[in-house]
GROMACS .gro file of C-alpha atoms in nm:
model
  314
    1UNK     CA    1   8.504  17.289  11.549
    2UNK     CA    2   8.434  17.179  11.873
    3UNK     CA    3   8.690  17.088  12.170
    4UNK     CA    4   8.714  16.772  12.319
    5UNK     CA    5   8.695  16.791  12.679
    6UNK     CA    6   8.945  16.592  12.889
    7UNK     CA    7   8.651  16.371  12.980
    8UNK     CA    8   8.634  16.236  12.599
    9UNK     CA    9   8.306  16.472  12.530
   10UNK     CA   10   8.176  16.631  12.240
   11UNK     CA   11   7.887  16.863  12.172
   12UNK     CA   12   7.810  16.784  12.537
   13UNK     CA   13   7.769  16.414  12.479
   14UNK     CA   14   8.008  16.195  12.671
   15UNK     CA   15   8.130  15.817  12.497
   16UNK     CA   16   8.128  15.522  12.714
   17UNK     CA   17   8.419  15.454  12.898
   18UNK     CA   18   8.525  15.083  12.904
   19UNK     CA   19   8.522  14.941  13.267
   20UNK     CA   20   8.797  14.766  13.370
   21UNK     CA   21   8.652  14.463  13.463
   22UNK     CA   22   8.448  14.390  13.189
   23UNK     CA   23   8.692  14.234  13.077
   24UNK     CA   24   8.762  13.985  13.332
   25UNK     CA   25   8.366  13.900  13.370
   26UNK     CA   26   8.410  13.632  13.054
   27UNK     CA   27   8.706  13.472  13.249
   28UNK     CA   28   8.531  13.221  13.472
   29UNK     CA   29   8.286  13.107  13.184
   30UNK     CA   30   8.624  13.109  12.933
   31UNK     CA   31   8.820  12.876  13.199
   32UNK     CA   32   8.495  12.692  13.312
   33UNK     CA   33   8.432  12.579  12.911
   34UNK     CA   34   8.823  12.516  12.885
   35UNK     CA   35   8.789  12.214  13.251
   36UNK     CA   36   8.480  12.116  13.097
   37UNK     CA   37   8.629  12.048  12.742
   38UNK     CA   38   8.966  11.869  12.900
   39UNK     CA   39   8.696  11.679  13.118
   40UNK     CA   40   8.518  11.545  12.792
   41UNK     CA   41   8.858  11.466  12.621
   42UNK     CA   42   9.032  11.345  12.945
   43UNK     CA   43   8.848  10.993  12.903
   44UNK     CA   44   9.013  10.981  12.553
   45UNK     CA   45   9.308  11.108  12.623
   46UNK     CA   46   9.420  10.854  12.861
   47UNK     CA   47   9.292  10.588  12.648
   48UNK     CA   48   9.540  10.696  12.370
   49UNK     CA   49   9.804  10.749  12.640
   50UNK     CA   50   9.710  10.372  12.789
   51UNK     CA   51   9.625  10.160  12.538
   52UNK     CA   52   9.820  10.363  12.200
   53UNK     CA   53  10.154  10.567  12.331
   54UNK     CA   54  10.246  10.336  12.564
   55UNK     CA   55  10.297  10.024  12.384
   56UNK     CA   56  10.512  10.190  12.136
   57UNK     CA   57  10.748  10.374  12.419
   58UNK     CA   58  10.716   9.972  12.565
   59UNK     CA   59  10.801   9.805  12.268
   60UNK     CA   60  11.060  10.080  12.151
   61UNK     CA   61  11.266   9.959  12.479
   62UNK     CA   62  11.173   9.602  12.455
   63UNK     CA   63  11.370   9.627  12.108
   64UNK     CA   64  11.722   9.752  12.260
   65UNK     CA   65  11.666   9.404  12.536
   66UNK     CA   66  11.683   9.077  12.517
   67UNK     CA   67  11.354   8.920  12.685
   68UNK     CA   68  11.096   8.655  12.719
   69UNK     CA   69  10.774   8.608  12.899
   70UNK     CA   70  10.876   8.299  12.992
   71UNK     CA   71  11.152   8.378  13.136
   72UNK     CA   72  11.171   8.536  13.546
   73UNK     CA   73  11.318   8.879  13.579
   74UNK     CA   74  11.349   9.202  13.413
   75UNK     CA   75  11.476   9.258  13.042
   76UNK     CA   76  11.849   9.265  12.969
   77UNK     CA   77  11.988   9.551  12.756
   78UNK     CA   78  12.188   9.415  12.490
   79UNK     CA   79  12.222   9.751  12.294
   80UNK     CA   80  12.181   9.781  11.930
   81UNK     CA   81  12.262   9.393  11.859
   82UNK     CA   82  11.892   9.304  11.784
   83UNK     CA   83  11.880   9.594  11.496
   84UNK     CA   84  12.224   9.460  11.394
   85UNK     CA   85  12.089   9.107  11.388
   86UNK     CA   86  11.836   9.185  11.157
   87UNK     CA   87  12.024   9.280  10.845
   88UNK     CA   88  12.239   8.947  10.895
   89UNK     CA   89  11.948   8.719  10.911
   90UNK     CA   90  11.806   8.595  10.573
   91UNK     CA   91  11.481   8.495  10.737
   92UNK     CA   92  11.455   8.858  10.793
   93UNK     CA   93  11.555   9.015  10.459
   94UNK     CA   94  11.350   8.732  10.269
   95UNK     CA   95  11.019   8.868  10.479
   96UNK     CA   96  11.120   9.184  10.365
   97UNK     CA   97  11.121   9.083   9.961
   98UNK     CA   98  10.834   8.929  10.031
   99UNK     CA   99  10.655   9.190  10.175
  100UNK     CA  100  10.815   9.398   9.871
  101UNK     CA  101  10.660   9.207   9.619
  102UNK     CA  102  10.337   9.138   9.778
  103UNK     CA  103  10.263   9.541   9.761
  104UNK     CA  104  10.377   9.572   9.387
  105UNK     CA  105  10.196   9.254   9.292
  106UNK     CA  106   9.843   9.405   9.448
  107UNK     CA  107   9.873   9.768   9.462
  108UNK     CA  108   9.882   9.866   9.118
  109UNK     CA  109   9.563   9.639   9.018
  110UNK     CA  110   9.390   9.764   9.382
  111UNK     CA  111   9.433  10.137   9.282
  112UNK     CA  112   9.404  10.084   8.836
  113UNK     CA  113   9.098   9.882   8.842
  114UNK     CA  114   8.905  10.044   9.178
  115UNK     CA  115   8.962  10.367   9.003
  116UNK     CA  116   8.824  10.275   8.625
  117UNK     CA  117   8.508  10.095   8.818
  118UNK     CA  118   8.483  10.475   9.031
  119UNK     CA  119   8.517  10.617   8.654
  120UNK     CA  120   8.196  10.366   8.567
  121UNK     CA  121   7.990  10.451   8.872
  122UNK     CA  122   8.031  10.813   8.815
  123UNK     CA  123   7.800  10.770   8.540
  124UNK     CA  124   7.436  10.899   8.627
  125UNK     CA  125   7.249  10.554   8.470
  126UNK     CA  126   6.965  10.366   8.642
  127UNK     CA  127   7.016  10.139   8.901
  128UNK     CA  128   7.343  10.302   8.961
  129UNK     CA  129   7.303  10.305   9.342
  130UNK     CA  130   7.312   9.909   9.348
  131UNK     CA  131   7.609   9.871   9.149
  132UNK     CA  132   7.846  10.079   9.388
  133UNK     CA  133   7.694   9.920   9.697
  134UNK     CA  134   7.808   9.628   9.513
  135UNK     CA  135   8.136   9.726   9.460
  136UNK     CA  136   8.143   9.845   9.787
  137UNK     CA  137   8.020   9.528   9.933
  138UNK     CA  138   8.387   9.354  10.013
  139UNK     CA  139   8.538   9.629  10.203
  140UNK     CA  140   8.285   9.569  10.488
  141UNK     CA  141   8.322   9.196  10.499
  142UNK     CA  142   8.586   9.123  10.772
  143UNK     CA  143   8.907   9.020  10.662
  144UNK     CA  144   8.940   8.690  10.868
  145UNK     CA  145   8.579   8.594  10.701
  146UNK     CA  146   8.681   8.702  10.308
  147UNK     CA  147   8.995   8.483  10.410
  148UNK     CA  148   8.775   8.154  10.485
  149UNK     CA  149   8.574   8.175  10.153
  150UNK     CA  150   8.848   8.247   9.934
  151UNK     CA  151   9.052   7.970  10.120
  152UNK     CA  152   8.778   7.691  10.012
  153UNK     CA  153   8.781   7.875   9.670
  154UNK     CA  154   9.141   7.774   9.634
  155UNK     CA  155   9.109   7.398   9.770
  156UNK     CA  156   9.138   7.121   9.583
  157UNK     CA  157   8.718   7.091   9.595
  158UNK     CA  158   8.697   7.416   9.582
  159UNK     CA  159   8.551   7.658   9.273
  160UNK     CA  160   8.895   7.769   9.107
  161UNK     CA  161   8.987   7.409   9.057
  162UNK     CA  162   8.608   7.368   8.925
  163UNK     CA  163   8.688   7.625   8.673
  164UNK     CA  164   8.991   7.492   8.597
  165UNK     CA  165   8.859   7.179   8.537
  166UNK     CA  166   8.574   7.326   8.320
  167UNK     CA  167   8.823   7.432   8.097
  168UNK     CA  168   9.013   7.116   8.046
  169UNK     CA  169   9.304   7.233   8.268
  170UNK     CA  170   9.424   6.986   8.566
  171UNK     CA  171   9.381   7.102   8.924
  172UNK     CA  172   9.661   7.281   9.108
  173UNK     CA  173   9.718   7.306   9.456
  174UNK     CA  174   9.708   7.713   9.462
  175UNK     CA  175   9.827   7.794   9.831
  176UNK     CA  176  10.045   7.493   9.849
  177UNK     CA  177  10.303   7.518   9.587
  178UNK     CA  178  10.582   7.812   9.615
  179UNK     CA  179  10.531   7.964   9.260
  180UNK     CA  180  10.148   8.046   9.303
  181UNK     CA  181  10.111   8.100   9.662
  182UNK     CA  182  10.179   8.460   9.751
  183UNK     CA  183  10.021   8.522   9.394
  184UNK     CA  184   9.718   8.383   9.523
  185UNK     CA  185   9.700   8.569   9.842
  186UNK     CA  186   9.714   8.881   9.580
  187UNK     CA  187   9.437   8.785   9.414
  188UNK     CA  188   9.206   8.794   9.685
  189UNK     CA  189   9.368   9.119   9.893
  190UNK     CA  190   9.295   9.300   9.559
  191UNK     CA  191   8.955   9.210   9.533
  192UNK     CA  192   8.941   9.292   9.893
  193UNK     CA  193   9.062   9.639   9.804
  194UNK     CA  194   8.844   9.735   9.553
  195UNK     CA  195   8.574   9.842   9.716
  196UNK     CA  196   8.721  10.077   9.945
  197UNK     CA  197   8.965  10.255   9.706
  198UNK     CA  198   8.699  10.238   9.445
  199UNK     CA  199   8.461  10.477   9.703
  200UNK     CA  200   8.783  10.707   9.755
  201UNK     CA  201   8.816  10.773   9.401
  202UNK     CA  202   8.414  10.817   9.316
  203UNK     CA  203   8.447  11.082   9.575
  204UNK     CA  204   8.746  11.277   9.447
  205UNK     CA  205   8.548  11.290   9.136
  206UNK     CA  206   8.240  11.399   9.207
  207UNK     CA  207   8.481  11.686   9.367
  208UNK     CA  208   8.595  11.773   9.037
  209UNK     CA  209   8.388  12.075   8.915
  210UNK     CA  210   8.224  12.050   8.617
  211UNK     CA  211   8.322  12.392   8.442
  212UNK     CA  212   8.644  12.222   8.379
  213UNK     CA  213   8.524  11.918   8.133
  214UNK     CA  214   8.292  12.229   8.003
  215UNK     CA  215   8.584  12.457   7.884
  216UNK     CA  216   8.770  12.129   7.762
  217UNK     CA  217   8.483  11.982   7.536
  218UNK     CA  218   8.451  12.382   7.403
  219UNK     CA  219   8.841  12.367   7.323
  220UNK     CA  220   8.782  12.022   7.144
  221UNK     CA  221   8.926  11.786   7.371
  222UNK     CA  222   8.841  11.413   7.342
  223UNK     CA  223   8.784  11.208   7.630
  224UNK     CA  224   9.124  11.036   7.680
  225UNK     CA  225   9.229  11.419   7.675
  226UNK     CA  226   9.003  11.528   7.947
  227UNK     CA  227   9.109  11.252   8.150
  228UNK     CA  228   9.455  11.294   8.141
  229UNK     CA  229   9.410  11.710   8.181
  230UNK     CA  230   9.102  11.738   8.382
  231UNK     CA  231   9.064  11.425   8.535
  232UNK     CA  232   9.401  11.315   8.647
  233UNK     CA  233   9.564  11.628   8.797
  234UNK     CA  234   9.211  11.657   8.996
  235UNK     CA  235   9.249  11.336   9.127
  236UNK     CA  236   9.606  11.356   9.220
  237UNK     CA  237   9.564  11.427   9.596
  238UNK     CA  238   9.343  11.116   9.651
  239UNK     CA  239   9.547  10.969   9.438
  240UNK     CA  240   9.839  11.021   9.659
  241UNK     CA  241   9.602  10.892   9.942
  242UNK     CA  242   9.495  10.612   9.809
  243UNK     CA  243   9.815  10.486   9.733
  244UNK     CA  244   9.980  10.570  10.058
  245UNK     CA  245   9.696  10.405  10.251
  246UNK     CA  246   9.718  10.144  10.053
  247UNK     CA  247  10.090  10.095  10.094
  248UNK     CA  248  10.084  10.099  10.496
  249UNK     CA  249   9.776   9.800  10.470
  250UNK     CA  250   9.930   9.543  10.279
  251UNK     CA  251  10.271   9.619  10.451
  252UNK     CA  252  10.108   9.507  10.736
  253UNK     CA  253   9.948   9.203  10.575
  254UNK     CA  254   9.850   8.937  10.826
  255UNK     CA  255   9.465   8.782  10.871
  256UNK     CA  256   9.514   8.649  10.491
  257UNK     CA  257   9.877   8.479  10.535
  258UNK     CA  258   9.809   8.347  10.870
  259UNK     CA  259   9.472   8.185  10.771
  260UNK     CA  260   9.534   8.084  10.379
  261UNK     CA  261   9.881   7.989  10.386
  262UNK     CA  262  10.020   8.044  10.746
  263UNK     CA  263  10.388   8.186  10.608
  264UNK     CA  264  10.432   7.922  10.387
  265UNK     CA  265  10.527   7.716  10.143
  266UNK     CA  266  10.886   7.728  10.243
  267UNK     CA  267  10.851   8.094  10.375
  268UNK     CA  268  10.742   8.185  10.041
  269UNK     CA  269  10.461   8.381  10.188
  270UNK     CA  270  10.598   8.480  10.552
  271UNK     CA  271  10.604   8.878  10.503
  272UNK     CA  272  10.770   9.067  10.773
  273UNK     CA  273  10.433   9.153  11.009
  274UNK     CA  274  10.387   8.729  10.995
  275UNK     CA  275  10.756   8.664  11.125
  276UNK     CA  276  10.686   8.959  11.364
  277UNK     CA  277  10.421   8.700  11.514
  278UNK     CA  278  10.616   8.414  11.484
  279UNK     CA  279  10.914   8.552  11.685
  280UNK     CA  280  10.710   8.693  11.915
  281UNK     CA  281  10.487   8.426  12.017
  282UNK     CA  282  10.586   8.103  11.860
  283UNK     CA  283  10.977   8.205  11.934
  284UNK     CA  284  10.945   8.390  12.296
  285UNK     CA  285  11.207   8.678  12.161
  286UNK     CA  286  10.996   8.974  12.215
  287UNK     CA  287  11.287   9.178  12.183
  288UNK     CA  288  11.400   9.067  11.855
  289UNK     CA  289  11.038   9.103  11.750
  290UNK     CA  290  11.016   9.463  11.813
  291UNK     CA  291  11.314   9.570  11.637
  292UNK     CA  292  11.171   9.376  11.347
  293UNK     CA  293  10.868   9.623  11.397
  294UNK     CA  294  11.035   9.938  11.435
  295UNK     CA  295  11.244   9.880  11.076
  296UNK     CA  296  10.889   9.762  10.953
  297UNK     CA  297  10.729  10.077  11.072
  298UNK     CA  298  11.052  10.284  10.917
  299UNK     CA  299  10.987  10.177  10.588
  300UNK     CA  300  10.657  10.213  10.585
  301UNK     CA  301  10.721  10.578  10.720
  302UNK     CA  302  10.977  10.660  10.457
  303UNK     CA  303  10.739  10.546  10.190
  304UNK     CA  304  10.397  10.786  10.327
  305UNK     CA  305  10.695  11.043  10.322
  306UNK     CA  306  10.807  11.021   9.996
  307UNK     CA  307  10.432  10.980   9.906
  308UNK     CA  308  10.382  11.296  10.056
  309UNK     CA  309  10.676  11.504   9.933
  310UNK     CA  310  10.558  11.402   9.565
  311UNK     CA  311  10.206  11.527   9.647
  312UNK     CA  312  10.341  11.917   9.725
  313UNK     CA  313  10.525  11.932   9.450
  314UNK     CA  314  10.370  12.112   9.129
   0.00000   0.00000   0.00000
């Protein structure tokens, strides 16, 4: 056996010998690619700190003062007593049942029917292409313009009360009386929904592999039983998605009330993002108008959380 020399040698042939500056040589290219990456995301970056962070740190303070643009001089700290405020006016904790109801009246019919029309377009049929650009057609209309159609669909001249007439009914005055109003605004946010949700789901399926509705039809399982055991717990974590997404939108419901109904009948449609804008800029109290947003963004938080939570459990 031969003896290595002191040298690192063997049978007379000597190993390389790391210098001790090779590895130094990638540090100027290493912290030349690091200043060029923060110079590419610099631009963004101060966008985000500009235009996103510092509005909410703004409006976070503006919520603890008392202030108006119209009036001269600084904002006056006045504490906690907007927060308290809130909970002891009922203009507040109506928005809030409104708001409430407006989610459970849409969301289950935005996420039940956008995913049994995914369920139809995951069919391979002809002329399947068109029918989920179709489907898909509403989610890339703007809000403000789906708004102006459906609000001549619900006017007195306008083709619901053609319908209704059609069918021997008298017309109604949809987005003027209390009992139908907000119910109307759900129709239309849920066929503005559909689309959207309805691609989120198609996609989650056609992630589903196909092995699994193999080895169910081979153990004799019937459709309704693959889609409750295959289907279903593949779909769970758009699911989850979908629903949270969902949730945060229509929370934050504005374009539709301001333009179909503008908060009313009787505040039967003012959710709490409308009487955000109303105390804000009809009312000049900017200060109780961000606390109103920082309880509306709690919520909303606490919901995605719980949302969340149920998605890692097994």
């Amino acid at each position: 056996m031969a003896l290595l020399s002191k040298h690192g040698t063997q049978h007379g042939k000597s190993r390389p010998v790391a210098s001790p500056r090779a590895g130094s040589r990638g540090g100027g290219p290493t912290g030349r690619r690091k200043l060029v990456g923060l110079a590419f995301t610099a631009p963004v970056l101060a966008y985000m700190a500009i235009f996103q962070l510092f509005p909410v740190l703004y409006g976070f303070y503006l919520s603890f003062t008392s202030y108006s643009p119209l009036d001269r001089g600084a904002p006056q700290l006045v504490g906690a007593d907007n927060y308290a405020a809130l909970f002891g006016s009922a203009d507040f904790l109506k928005s809030l049942r409104v708001t409430a109801q407006f989610v459970a009246e849409v969301l289950p019919f935005a996420v039940g029917i956008a995913l049994g029309l995914a369920l139809l377009a995951n069919r391979k049929i002809p002329g399947i292409g068109l029918f989920r650009a179709g489907l898909f057609l509403p989610r890339i209309v703007p809000l403000t313009a789906v708004s102006l159609v459906w609000l001549w669909m619900y006017s007195p001249d306008g083709w619901f009360n053609d319908l209704a007439g059609s069918l021997g009914l008298a017309p109604h005055n949809w987005l003027l009386d209390e009992d139908t109003a907000l119910h109307s605004v759900a129709v239309m946010r849920i066929w503005k929904a559909l689309g959207g949700n309805m691609v989120l789901f198609l996609a989650g399926l056609q992630s589903i592999p196909v092995t699994l509705y193999e080895a169910a039809k081979m153990d004799g399982a019937n459709a309704w039983a693959r889609f409750r055991h295959v289907t279903l717990p593949g779909l769970r974590p758009v699911m989850v998605y979908v629903v949270t997404i969902n949730i945060v939108y229509l929370s934050q419901s504005f374009a539709e009330i301001f333009i179909l109904t503008g908060g009313g009948p009787l505040g039967s449609t003012t959710t709490t993002n409308y009487l955000i804008y109303q105390e804000a800029f009809q009312n000049n109290r900017f200060g109780s108008a961000s606390a109103m947003a920082f309880v509306l963004f709690a919520a909303i938080f606490a919901f995605a959380l719980v949302a969340m939570r149920g998605n890692g459990r097994k």
